[in-house]
Amino acid sequence: MPSITQVEELSVAERDAKILRYLSLPADNEPSPSKDPIGFLKQYISILPPSLLQLCFSDVLTPLERSKIPAIRNRRLDYHSSAPAQLSFPVARNKWVTLWDEVAPAGAVLREDWRDQAKEGRRDEETWAESNFLAGKTLAGERNRLGKLLGGYEEERVGEETRAQRGERLREYRKEEGVLKREKELEGSDEEEEEMDDQDVVGGERGWNSGDNEQLRRVFERVLKERLIDGLLENFDYDAVDWDSRWDKQSRDDEERWFDEDDED
């Protein structure tokens, strides 16, 4: 019965044989897929299928180690340039909270873009009323009026929930800082809540203006991009990008700016 070490060596040998056979390369090809995976991928990654790349290299090279391969870094850059939803600022800030905490000043509370969410909810309610709830039973005008009514309720509900959540976060921060002067004011009139809506960031005793908000956003997005490309972004599916040849449509300007293959070593 073979030992565990022998089984592992055989597994590596089988992987090498599989990938070399696919490329019609000799068994003693240099660089070797197992002994020098980075050197091997630098030469052949563009002509290998995702399934074979994942099978042979996902558990061999970490995302950080893969960043030494220019083609993989270019794929990550092109993926980022495609503006995927998970890298959009609102989504990314909530997913990579630790990264946001590193960038944002202590206690900064970023304004939620709740109006867009409320409008989207309103459209959904109107569509539901017009196409499903009363379809075929009432006049089109009645369906339209009901849709607008439900949509208005939904937009108002989202706004109220978001204002309440934002107010709670602000109160928690101020309690920690021992600043309770305006506690009652935060629970006051709708007019005062609307003034809060117009603030981008609130931290400590001073309000962060729109310029501060935009600067925080730019810094966060820049750091997110750098960590993505360097293989340092936690909880990110690098396999889905690194081994996918559709991200080989490289932007030459970005490539020259970000990567200089001569500096790899």
PDB file of C-alpha atoms in Angstrom:
ATOM      1  CA  MET A   1       0.000   0.000   0.000  1.00  0.00           C
ATOM      2  CA  PRO A   2       1.564   3.350  -1.006  1.00  0.00           C
ATOM      3  CA  SER A   3       2.351   5.902   1.675  1.00  0.00           C
ATOM      4  CA  ILE A   4       0.628   9.279   1.890  1.00  0.00           C
ATOM      5  CA  THR A   5       3.776  10.901   0.497  1.00  0.00           C
ATOM      6  CA  GLN A   6       3.773   8.559  -2.483  1.00  0.00           C
ATOM      7  CA  VAL A   7       0.103   9.290  -3.146  1.00  0.00           C
ATOM      8  CA  GLU A   8       0.807  13.032  -3.070  1.00  0.00           C
ATOM      9  CA  GLU A   9       3.784  12.614  -5.420  1.00  0.00           C
ATOM     10  CA  LEU A  10       1.678  10.537  -7.749  1.00  0.00           C
ATOM     11  CA  SER A  11      -1.054  13.162  -7.694  1.00  0.00           C
ATOM     12  CA  VAL A  12       1.451  15.838  -8.649  1.00  0.00           C
ATOM     13  CA  ALA A  13       2.845  13.605 -11.380  1.00  0.00           C
ATOM     14  CA  GLU A  14      -0.637  13.026 -12.740  1.00  0.00           C
ATOM     15  CA  ARG A  15      -1.315  16.729 -12.786  1.00  0.00           C
ATOM     16  CA  ASP A  16       1.914  17.416 -14.611  1.00  0.00           C
ATOM     17  CA  ALA A  17       1.187  14.679 -17.124  1.00  0.00           C
ATOM     18  CA  LYS A  18      -2.333  15.986 -17.711  1.00  0.00           C
ATOM     19  CA  ILE A  19      -1.322  19.567 -18.328  1.00  0.00           C
ATOM     20  CA  LEU A  20       1.751  18.707 -20.414  1.00  0.00           C
ATOM     21  CA  ARG A  21      -0.284  16.318 -22.509  1.00  0.00           C
ATOM     22  CA  TYR A  22      -2.849  19.051 -23.160  1.00  0.00           C
ATOM     23  CA  LEU A  23      -0.088  21.352 -24.414  1.00  0.00           C
ATOM     24  CA  SER A  24       1.691  18.565 -26.312  1.00  0.00           C
ATOM     25  CA  LEU A  25       4.846  19.187 -24.319  1.00  0.00           C
ATOM     26  CA  PRO A  26       7.436  16.574 -23.287  1.00  0.00           C
ATOM     27  CA  ALA A  27       7.391  15.144 -19.772  1.00  0.00           C
ATOM     28  CA  ASP A  28      10.724  16.791 -18.961  1.00  0.00           C
ATOM     29  CA  ASN A  29       9.595  20.229 -20.123  1.00  0.00           C
ATOM     30  CA  GLU A  30      11.148  23.215 -18.395  1.00  0.00           C
ATOM     31  CA  PRO A  31       9.743  25.099 -16.620  1.00  0.00           C
ATOM     32  CA  SER A  32       7.883  22.311 -14.873  1.00  0.00           C
ATOM     33  CA  PRO A  33       4.220  22.851 -13.878  1.00  0.00           C
ATOM     34  CA  SER A  34       4.879  21.537 -10.367  1.00  0.00           C
ATOM     35  CA  LYS A  35       8.470  22.629  -9.729  1.00  0.00           C
ATOM     36  CA  ASP A  36       8.172  26.116 -11.199  1.00  0.00           C
ATOM     37  CA  PRO A  37       4.437  26.872 -11.480  1.00  0.00           C
ATOM     38  CA  ILE A  38       4.954  30.633 -11.726  1.00  0.00           C
ATOM     39  CA  GLY A  39       7.458  30.335 -14.558  1.00  0.00           C
ATOM     40  CA  PHE A  40       5.256  27.775 -16.271  1.00  0.00           C
ATOM     41  CA  LEU A  41       2.143  29.955 -16.078  1.00  0.00           C
ATOM     42  CA  LYS A  42       3.994  33.003 -17.336  1.00  0.00           C
ATOM     43  CA  GLN A  43       4.503  31.094 -20.578  1.00  0.00           C
ATOM     44  CA  TYR A  44       1.322  29.077 -20.971  1.00  0.00           C
ATOM     45  CA  ILE A  45      -1.556  30.560 -18.963  1.00  0.00           C
ATOM     46  CA  SER A  46      -3.154  32.220 -21.993  1.00  0.00           C
ATOM     47  CA  ILE A  47      -3.629  28.893 -23.797  1.00  0.00           C
ATOM     48  CA  LEU A  48      -4.792  26.777 -20.871  1.00  0.00           C
ATOM     49  CA  PRO A  49      -8.512  26.283 -20.104  1.00  0.00           C
ATOM     50  CA  PRO A  50      -9.930  27.503 -16.768  1.00  0.00           C
ATOM     51  CA  SER A  51     -10.840  23.982 -15.644  1.00  0.00           C
ATOM     52  CA  LEU A  52      -7.274  22.736 -16.030  1.00  0.00           C
ATOM     53  CA  LEU A  53      -5.784  25.825 -14.433  1.00  0.00           C
ATOM     54  CA  GLN A  54      -8.017  25.503 -11.408  1.00  0.00           C
ATOM     55  CA  LEU A  55      -7.360  21.782 -11.081  1.00  0.00           C
ATOM     56  CA  CYS A  56      -3.597  22.074 -11.269  1.00  0.00           C
ATOM     57  CA  PHE A  57      -2.772  25.413  -9.667  1.00  0.00           C
ATOM     58  CA  SER A  58      -5.515  26.685  -7.320  1.00  0.00           C
ATOM     59  CA  ASP A  59      -4.178  24.800  -4.307  1.00  0.00           C
ATOM     60  CA  VAL A  60      -0.554  25.280  -5.352  1.00  0.00           C
ATOM     61  CA  LEU A  61      -0.357  29.060  -5.639  1.00  0.00           C
ATOM     62  CA  THR A  62      -1.974  31.570  -3.301  1.00  0.00           C
ATOM     63  CA  PRO A  63      -3.585  34.709  -4.780  1.00  0.00           C
ATOM     64  CA  LEU A  64      -0.574  36.655  -3.515  1.00  0.00           C
ATOM     65  CA  GLU A  65       1.880  34.321  -5.261  1.00  0.00           C
ATOM     66  CA  ARG A  66      -0.147  34.471  -8.467  1.00  0.00           C
ATOM     67  CA  SER A  67       0.265  38.242  -8.530  1.00  0.00           C
ATOM     68  CA  LYS A  68       3.833  37.636  -9.767  1.00  0.00           C
ATOM     69  CA  ILE A  69       2.310  36.530 -13.080  1.00  0.00           C
ATOM     70  CA  PRO A  70       1.645  39.597 -15.277  1.00  0.00           C
ATOM     71  CA  ALA A  71      -1.234  37.935 -17.153  1.00  0.00           C
ATOM     72  CA  ILE A  72      -3.088  37.268 -13.904  1.00  0.00           C
ATOM     73  CA  ARG A  73      -2.605  40.800 -12.656  1.00  0.00           C
ATOM     74  CA  ASN A  74      -3.853  42.062 -16.001  1.00  0.00           C
ATOM     75  CA  ARG A  75      -6.927  39.850 -15.685  1.00  0.00           C
ATOM     76  CA  ARG A  76      -7.619  41.292 -12.262  1.00  0.00           C
ATOM     77  CA  LEU A  77      -7.211  44.794 -13.613  1.00  0.00           C
ATOM     78  CA  ASP A  78      -9.576  44.135 -16.510  1.00  0.00           C
ATOM     79  CA  TYR A  79     -12.071  42.569 -14.130  1.00  0.00           C
ATOM     80  CA  HIS A  80     -11.912  45.672 -11.955  1.00  0.00           C
ATOM     81  CA  SER A  81     -12.299  47.904 -15.014  1.00  0.00           C
ATOM     82  CA  SER A  82     -15.526  46.101 -15.916  1.00  0.00           C
ATOM     83  CA  ALA A  83     -17.093  47.681 -12.799  1.00  0.00           C
ATOM     84  CA  PRO A  84     -18.578  44.505 -11.258  1.00  0.00           C
ATOM     85  CA  ALA A  85     -21.388  45.032  -8.758  1.00  0.00           C
ATOM     86  CA  GLN A  86     -19.466  43.550  -5.830  1.00  0.00           C
ATOM     87  CA  LEU A  87     -16.761  46.195  -6.242  1.00  0.00           C
ATOM     88  CA  SER A  88     -19.179  49.119  -6.388  1.00  0.00           C
ATOM     89  CA  PHE A  89     -18.651  51.452  -3.460  1.00  0.00           C
ATOM     90  CA  PRO A  90     -21.853  50.773  -1.464  1.00  0.00           C
ATOM     91  CA  VAL A  91     -21.500  46.989  -1.803  1.00  0.00           C
ATOM     92  CA  ALA A  92     -17.735  46.859  -1.266  1.00  0.00           C
ATOM     93  CA  ARG A  93     -17.869  49.106   1.790  1.00  0.00           C
ATOM     94  CA  ASN A  94     -20.343  46.753   3.461  1.00  0.00           C
ATOM     95  CA  LYS A  95     -18.498  43.594   2.396  1.00  0.00           C
ATOM     96  CA  TRP A  96     -14.974  44.683   3.331  1.00  0.00           C
ATOM     97  CA  VAL A  97     -15.781  46.490   6.555  1.00  0.00           C
ATOM     98  CA  THR A  98     -12.277  46.064   7.944  1.00  0.00           C
ATOM     99  CA  LEU A  99     -10.811  47.784   4.900  1.00  0.00           C
ATOM    100  CA  TRP A 100     -13.292  50.640   5.261  1.00  0.00           C
ATOM    101  CA  ASP A 101     -12.366  50.994   8.933  1.00  0.00           C
ATOM    102  CA  GLU A 102      -8.711  51.308   7.930  1.00  0.00           C
ATOM    103  CA  VAL A 103      -9.499  54.124   5.512  1.00  0.00           C
ATOM    104  CA  ALA A 104     -12.214  56.086   7.332  1.00  0.00           C
ATOM    105  CA  PRO A 105     -11.473  58.345  10.317  1.00  0.00           C
ATOM    106  CA  ALA A 106     -12.514  56.921  13.673  1.00  0.00           C
ATOM    107  CA  GLY A 107     -16.232  57.382  14.172  1.00  0.00           C
ATOM    108  CA  ALA A 108     -17.000  58.545  10.638  1.00  0.00           C
ATOM    109  CA  VAL A 109     -20.548  57.631   9.638  1.00  0.00           C
ATOM    110  CA  LEU A 110     -21.055  57.655   5.891  1.00  0.00           C
ATOM    111  CA  ARG A 111     -24.401  58.793   4.569  1.00  0.00           C
ATOM    112  CA  GLU A 112     -26.385  56.002   2.965  1.00  0.00           C
ATOM    113  CA  ASP A 113     -27.561  56.517  -0.594  1.00  0.00           C
ATOM    114  CA  TRP A 114     -31.040  55.526   0.471  1.00  0.00           C
ATOM    115  CA  ARG A 115     -32.872  57.625  -2.105  1.00  0.00           C
ATOM    116  CA  ASP A 116     -31.732  55.346  -4.934  1.00  0.00           C
ATOM    117  CA  GLN A 117     -32.863  52.296  -2.960  1.00  0.00           C
ATOM    118  CA  ALA A 118     -36.204  53.926  -2.232  1.00  0.00           C
ATOM    119  CA  LYS A 119     -36.787  54.803  -5.883  1.00  0.00           C
ATOM    120  CA  GLU A 120     -35.935  51.256  -6.930  1.00  0.00           C
ATOM    121  CA  GLY A 121     -38.406  49.896  -4.389  1.00  0.00           C
ATOM    122  CA  ARG A 122     -41.043  52.287  -5.670  1.00  0.00           C
ATOM    123  CA  ARG A 123     -40.561  51.078  -9.243  1.00  0.00           C
ATOM    124  CA  ASP A 124     -40.859  47.459  -8.108  1.00  0.00           C
ATOM    125  CA  GLU A 125     -44.140  48.153  -6.320  1.00  0.00           C
ATOM    126  CA  GLU A 126     -45.575  49.978  -9.330  1.00  0.00           C
ATOM    127  CA  THR A 127     -44.536  47.176 -11.686  1.00  0.00           C
ATOM    128  CA  TRP A 128     -46.068  44.542  -9.409  1.00  0.00           C
ATOM    129  CA  ALA A 129     -49.382  46.369  -9.173  1.00  0.00           C
ATOM    130  CA  GLU A 130     -49.607  47.027 -12.894  1.00  0.00           C
ATOM    131  CA  SER A 131     -48.549  43.605 -14.169  1.00  0.00           C
ATOM    132  CA  ASN A 132     -49.647  41.119 -11.510  1.00  0.00           C
ATOM    133  CA  PHE A 133     -52.027  42.173  -8.771  1.00  0.00           C
ATOM    134  CA  LEU A 134     -54.843  43.641 -10.842  1.00  0.00           C
ATOM    135  CA  ALA A 135     -53.928  42.383 -14.291  1.00  0.00           C
ATOM    136  CA  GLY A 136     -57.030  41.781 -16.343  1.00  0.00           C
ATOM    137  CA  LYS A 137     -59.458  42.809 -13.570  1.00  0.00           C
ATOM    138  CA  THR A 138     -59.461  46.596 -13.648  1.00  0.00           C
ATOM    139  CA  LEU A 139     -58.883  49.442 -16.019  1.00  0.00           C
ATOM    140  CA  ALA A 140     -55.319  50.424 -16.805  1.00  0.00           C
ATOM    141  CA  GLY A 141     -55.831  53.779 -15.096  1.00  0.00           C
ATOM    142  CA  GLU A 142     -56.806  52.127 -11.832  1.00  0.00           C
ATOM    143  CA  ARG A 143     -53.771  49.850 -11.935  1.00  0.00           C
ATOM    144  CA  ASN A 144     -51.562  52.845 -12.569  1.00  0.00           C
ATOM    145  CA  ARG A 145     -53.024  54.774  -9.629  1.00  0.00           C
ATOM    146  CA  LEU A 146     -52.614  51.814  -7.298  1.00  0.00           C
ATOM    147  CA  GLY A 147     -49.044  51.298  -8.460  1.00  0.00           C
ATOM    148  CA  LYS A 148     -48.151  54.908  -7.714  1.00  0.00           C
ATOM    149  CA  LEU A 149     -49.799  54.693  -4.299  1.00  0.00           C
ATOM    150  CA  LEU A 150     -47.921  51.531  -3.320  1.00  0.00           C
ATOM    151  CA  GLY A 151     -44.715  52.919  -4.771  1.00  0.00           C
ATOM    152  CA  GLY A 152     -45.068  56.052  -2.682  1.00  0.00           C
ATOM    153  CA  TYR A 153     -45.541  54.011   0.472  1.00  0.00           C
ATOM    154  CA  GLU A 154     -42.455  51.932  -0.316  1.00  0.00           C
ATOM    155  CA  GLU A 155     -40.263  54.964  -0.967  1.00  0.00           C
ATOM    156  CA  GLU A 156     -41.400  56.565   2.281  1.00  0.00           C
ATOM    157  CA  ARG A 157     -40.785  53.334   4.223  1.00  0.00           C
ATOM    158  CA  VAL A 158     -37.225  52.957   2.929  1.00  0.00           C
ATOM    159  CA  GLY A 159     -36.465  56.572   3.739  1.00  0.00           C
ATOM    160  CA  GLU A 160     -37.768  56.284   7.288  1.00  0.00           C
ATOM    161  CA  GLU A 161     -35.884  53.042   7.957  1.00  0.00           C
ATOM    162  CA  THR A 162     -32.634  54.438   6.619  1.00  0.00           C
ATOM    163  CA  ARG A 163     -32.913  57.679   8.580  1.00  0.00           C
ATOM    164  CA  ALA A 164     -33.609  55.684  11.730  1.00  0.00           C
ATOM    165  CA  GLN A 165     -30.588  53.432  11.136  1.00  0.00           C
ATOM    166  CA  ARG A 166     -28.333  56.379  10.440  1.00  0.00           C
ATOM    167  CA  GLY A 167     -29.548  58.202  13.514  1.00  0.00           C
ATOM    168  CA  GLU A 168     -28.928  55.133  15.664  1.00  0.00           C
ATOM    169  CA  ARG A 169     -25.365  54.765  14.384  1.00  0.00           C
ATOM    170  CA  LEU A 170     -24.676  58.420  15.088  1.00  0.00           C
ATOM    171  CA  ARG A 171     -26.126  58.213  18.592  1.00  0.00           C
ATOM    172  CA  GLU A 172     -24.015  55.144  19.377  1.00  0.00           C
ATOM    173  CA  TYR A 173     -20.879  56.954  18.325  1.00  0.00           C
ATOM    174  CA  ARG A 174     -21.693  60.073  20.302  1.00  0.00           C
ATOM    175  CA  LYS A 175     -22.495  58.053  23.388  1.00  0.00           C
ATOM    176  CA  GLU A 176     -19.056  56.486  23.159  1.00  0.00           C
ATOM    177  CA  GLU A 177     -17.500  59.930  22.876  1.00  0.00           C
ATOM    178  CA  GLY A 178     -19.621  61.302  25.716  1.00  0.00           C
ATOM    179  CA  VAL A 179     -21.165  63.955  23.485  1.00  0.00           C
ATOM    180  CA  LEU A 180     -24.913  63.918  24.116  1.00  0.00           C
ATOM    181  CA  LYS A 181     -25.775  67.574  23.617  1.00  0.00           C
ATOM    182  CA  ARG A 182     -27.870  67.050  20.514  1.00  0.00           C
ATOM    183  CA  GLU A 183     -29.429  63.698  21.418  1.00  0.00           C
ATOM    184  CA  LYS A 184     -32.939  65.114  21.547  1.00  0.00           C
ATOM    185  CA  GLU A 185     -32.417  67.120  18.382  1.00  0.00           C
ATOM    186  CA  LEU A 186     -31.584  63.934  16.457  1.00  0.00           C
ATOM    187  CA  GLU A 187     -34.947  62.521  17.492  1.00  0.00           C
ATOM    188  CA  GLY A 188     -36.752  65.724  16.567  1.00  0.00           C
ATOM    189  CA  SER A 189     -38.577  67.025  13.553  1.00  0.00           C
ATOM    190  CA  ASP A 190     -38.635  65.724   9.994  1.00  0.00           C
ATOM    191  CA  GLU A 191     -36.981  68.960   8.911  1.00  0.00           C
ATOM    192  CA  GLU A 192     -33.976  68.176  11.035  1.00  0.00           C
ATOM    193  CA  GLU A 193     -33.783  64.654   9.626  1.00  0.00           C
ATOM    194  CA  GLU A 194     -33.786  66.096   6.122  1.00  0.00           C
ATOM    195  CA  GLU A 195     -30.807  68.240   7.107  1.00  0.00           C
ATOM    196  CA  MET A 196     -29.035  65.052   8.169  1.00  0.00           C
ATOM    197  CA  ASP A 197     -29.799  63.575   4.750  1.00  0.00           C
ATOM    198  CA  ASP A 198     -27.766  66.343   3.174  1.00  0.00           C
ATOM    199  CA  GLN A 199     -24.700  65.574   5.272  1.00  0.00           C
ATOM    200  CA  ASP A 200     -22.266  63.163   3.693  1.00  0.00           C
ATOM    201  CA  VAL A 201     -20.254  62.117   6.700  1.00  0.00           C
ATOM    202  CA  VAL A 202     -20.678  62.908  10.356  1.00  0.00           C
ATOM    203  CA  GLY A 203     -17.805  62.281  12.732  1.00  0.00           C
ATOM    204  CA  GLY A 204     -17.089  63.611  16.200  1.00  0.00           C
ATOM    205  CA  GLU A 205     -18.461  67.098  16.764  1.00  0.00           C
ATOM    206  CA  ARG A 206     -18.031  68.356  13.226  1.00  0.00           C
ATOM    207  CA  GLY A 207     -19.787  67.405  10.028  1.00  0.00           C
ATOM    208  CA  TRP A 208     -17.857  65.985   7.094  1.00  0.00           C
ATOM    209  CA  ASN A 209     -18.713  67.911   3.946  1.00  0.00           C
ATOM    210  CA  SER A 210     -19.174  66.479   0.465  1.00  0.00           C
ATOM    211  CA  GLY A 211     -15.484  66.965  -0.283  1.00  0.00           C
ATOM    212  CA  ASP A 212     -14.507  64.805   2.688  1.00  0.00           C
ATOM    213  CA  ASN A 213     -17.020  62.193   1.609  1.00  0.00           C
ATOM    214  CA  GLU A 214     -15.649  62.068  -1.923  1.00  0.00           C
ATOM    215  CA  GLN A 215     -12.077  61.885  -0.677  1.00  0.00           C
ATOM    216  CA  LEU A 216     -12.887  58.930   1.596  1.00  0.00           C
ATOM    217  CA  ARG A 217     -14.585  57.197  -1.285  1.00  0.00           C
ATOM    218  CA  ARG A 218     -11.644  57.702  -3.636  1.00  0.00           C
ATOM    219  CA  VAL A 219      -9.130  56.461  -1.076  1.00  0.00           C
ATOM    220  CA  PHE A 220     -11.230  53.389  -0.289  1.00  0.00           C
ATOM    221  CA  GLU A 221     -11.684  52.536  -3.970  1.00  0.00           C
ATOM    222  CA  ARG A 222      -7.969  52.985  -4.656  1.00  0.00           C
ATOM    223  CA  VAL A 223      -6.924  50.740  -1.765  1.00  0.00           C
ATOM    224  CA  LEU A 224      -9.554  48.175  -2.758  1.00  0.00           C
ATOM    225  CA  LYS A 225      -8.190  48.105  -6.309  1.00  0.00           C
ATOM    226  CA  GLU A 226      -4.589  47.751  -5.162  1.00  0.00           C
ATOM    227  CA  ARG A 227      -5.380  44.887  -2.804  1.00  0.00           C
ATOM    228  CA  LEU A 228      -7.483  43.132  -5.407  1.00  0.00           C
ATOM    229  CA  ILE A 229      -4.659  43.197  -7.940  1.00  0.00           C
ATOM    230  CA  ASP A 230      -1.968  42.297  -5.396  1.00  0.00           C
ATOM    231  CA  GLY A 231      -3.916  39.235  -4.215  1.00  0.00           C
ATOM    232  CA  LEU A 232      -4.486  40.642  -0.737  1.00  0.00           C
ATOM    233  CA  LEU A 233      -8.260  41.107  -0.760  1.00  0.00           C
ATOM    234  CA  GLU A 234      -9.902  38.791   1.751  1.00  0.00           C
ATOM    235  CA  ASN A 235     -13.099  36.871   1.022  1.00  0.00           C
ATOM    236  CA  PHE A 236     -12.722  37.304  -2.731  1.00  0.00           C
ATOM    237  CA  ASP A 237     -13.041  34.472  -5.262  1.00  0.00           C
ATOM    238  CA  TYR A 238      -9.723  34.892  -7.061  1.00  0.00           C
ATOM    239  CA  ASP A 239     -10.122  31.620  -8.971  1.00  0.00           C
ATOM    240  CA  ALA A 240     -13.109  33.053 -10.834  1.00  0.00           C
ATOM    241  CA  VAL A 241     -10.920  35.855 -12.207  1.00  0.00           C
ATOM    242  CA  ASP A 242      -7.380  34.484 -12.325  1.00  0.00           C
ATOM    243  CA  TRP A 243      -8.229  31.433 -14.440  1.00  0.00           C
ATOM    244  CA  ASP A 244     -10.833  33.046 -16.710  1.00  0.00           C
ATOM    245  CA  SER A 245      -9.497  33.939 -20.160  1.00  0.00           C
ATOM    246  CA  ARG A 246     -12.314  36.394 -20.868  1.00  0.00           C
ATOM    247  CA  TRP A 247     -10.371  38.926 -18.803  1.00  0.00           C
ATOM    248  CA  ASP A 248      -7.491  38.804 -21.278  1.00  0.00           C
ATOM    249  CA  LYS A 249      -8.903  41.773 -23.232  1.00  0.00           C
ATOM    250  CA  GLN A 250      -6.238  44.044 -21.819  1.00  0.00           C
ATOM    251  CA  SER A 251      -6.305  47.790 -21.752  1.00  0.00           C
ATOM    252  CA  ARG A 252      -2.788  48.654 -22.897  1.00  0.00           C
ATOM    253  CA  ASP A 253      -2.742  52.065 -21.240  1.00  0.00           C
ATOM    254  CA  ASP A 254      -3.669  50.606 -17.860  1.00  0.00           C
ATOM    255  CA  GLU A 255      -1.293  47.710 -18.366  1.00  0.00           C
ATOM    256  CA  GLU A 256       1.688  49.969 -19.015  1.00  0.00           C
ATOM    257  CA  ARG A 257       0.804  52.202 -16.106  1.00  0.00           C
ATOM    258  CA  TRP A 258       0.298  49.444 -13.555  1.00  0.00           C
ATOM    259  CA  PHE A 259       2.634  46.675 -14.593  1.00  0.00           C
ATOM    260  CA  ASP A 260       6.193  46.678 -15.754  1.00  0.00           C
ATOM    261  CA  GLU A 261       7.182  43.118 -16.496  1.00  0.00           C
ATOM    262  CA  ASP A 262      10.853  44.033 -16.207  1.00  0.00           C
ATOM    263  CA  ASP A 263      10.331  44.767 -12.511  1.00  0.00           C
ATOM    264  CA  GLU A 264       8.699  41.442 -11.727  1.00  0.00           C
ATOM    265  CA  ASP A 265      11.873  39.884 -10.406  1.00  0.00           C
TER     266      ASP A 265
END
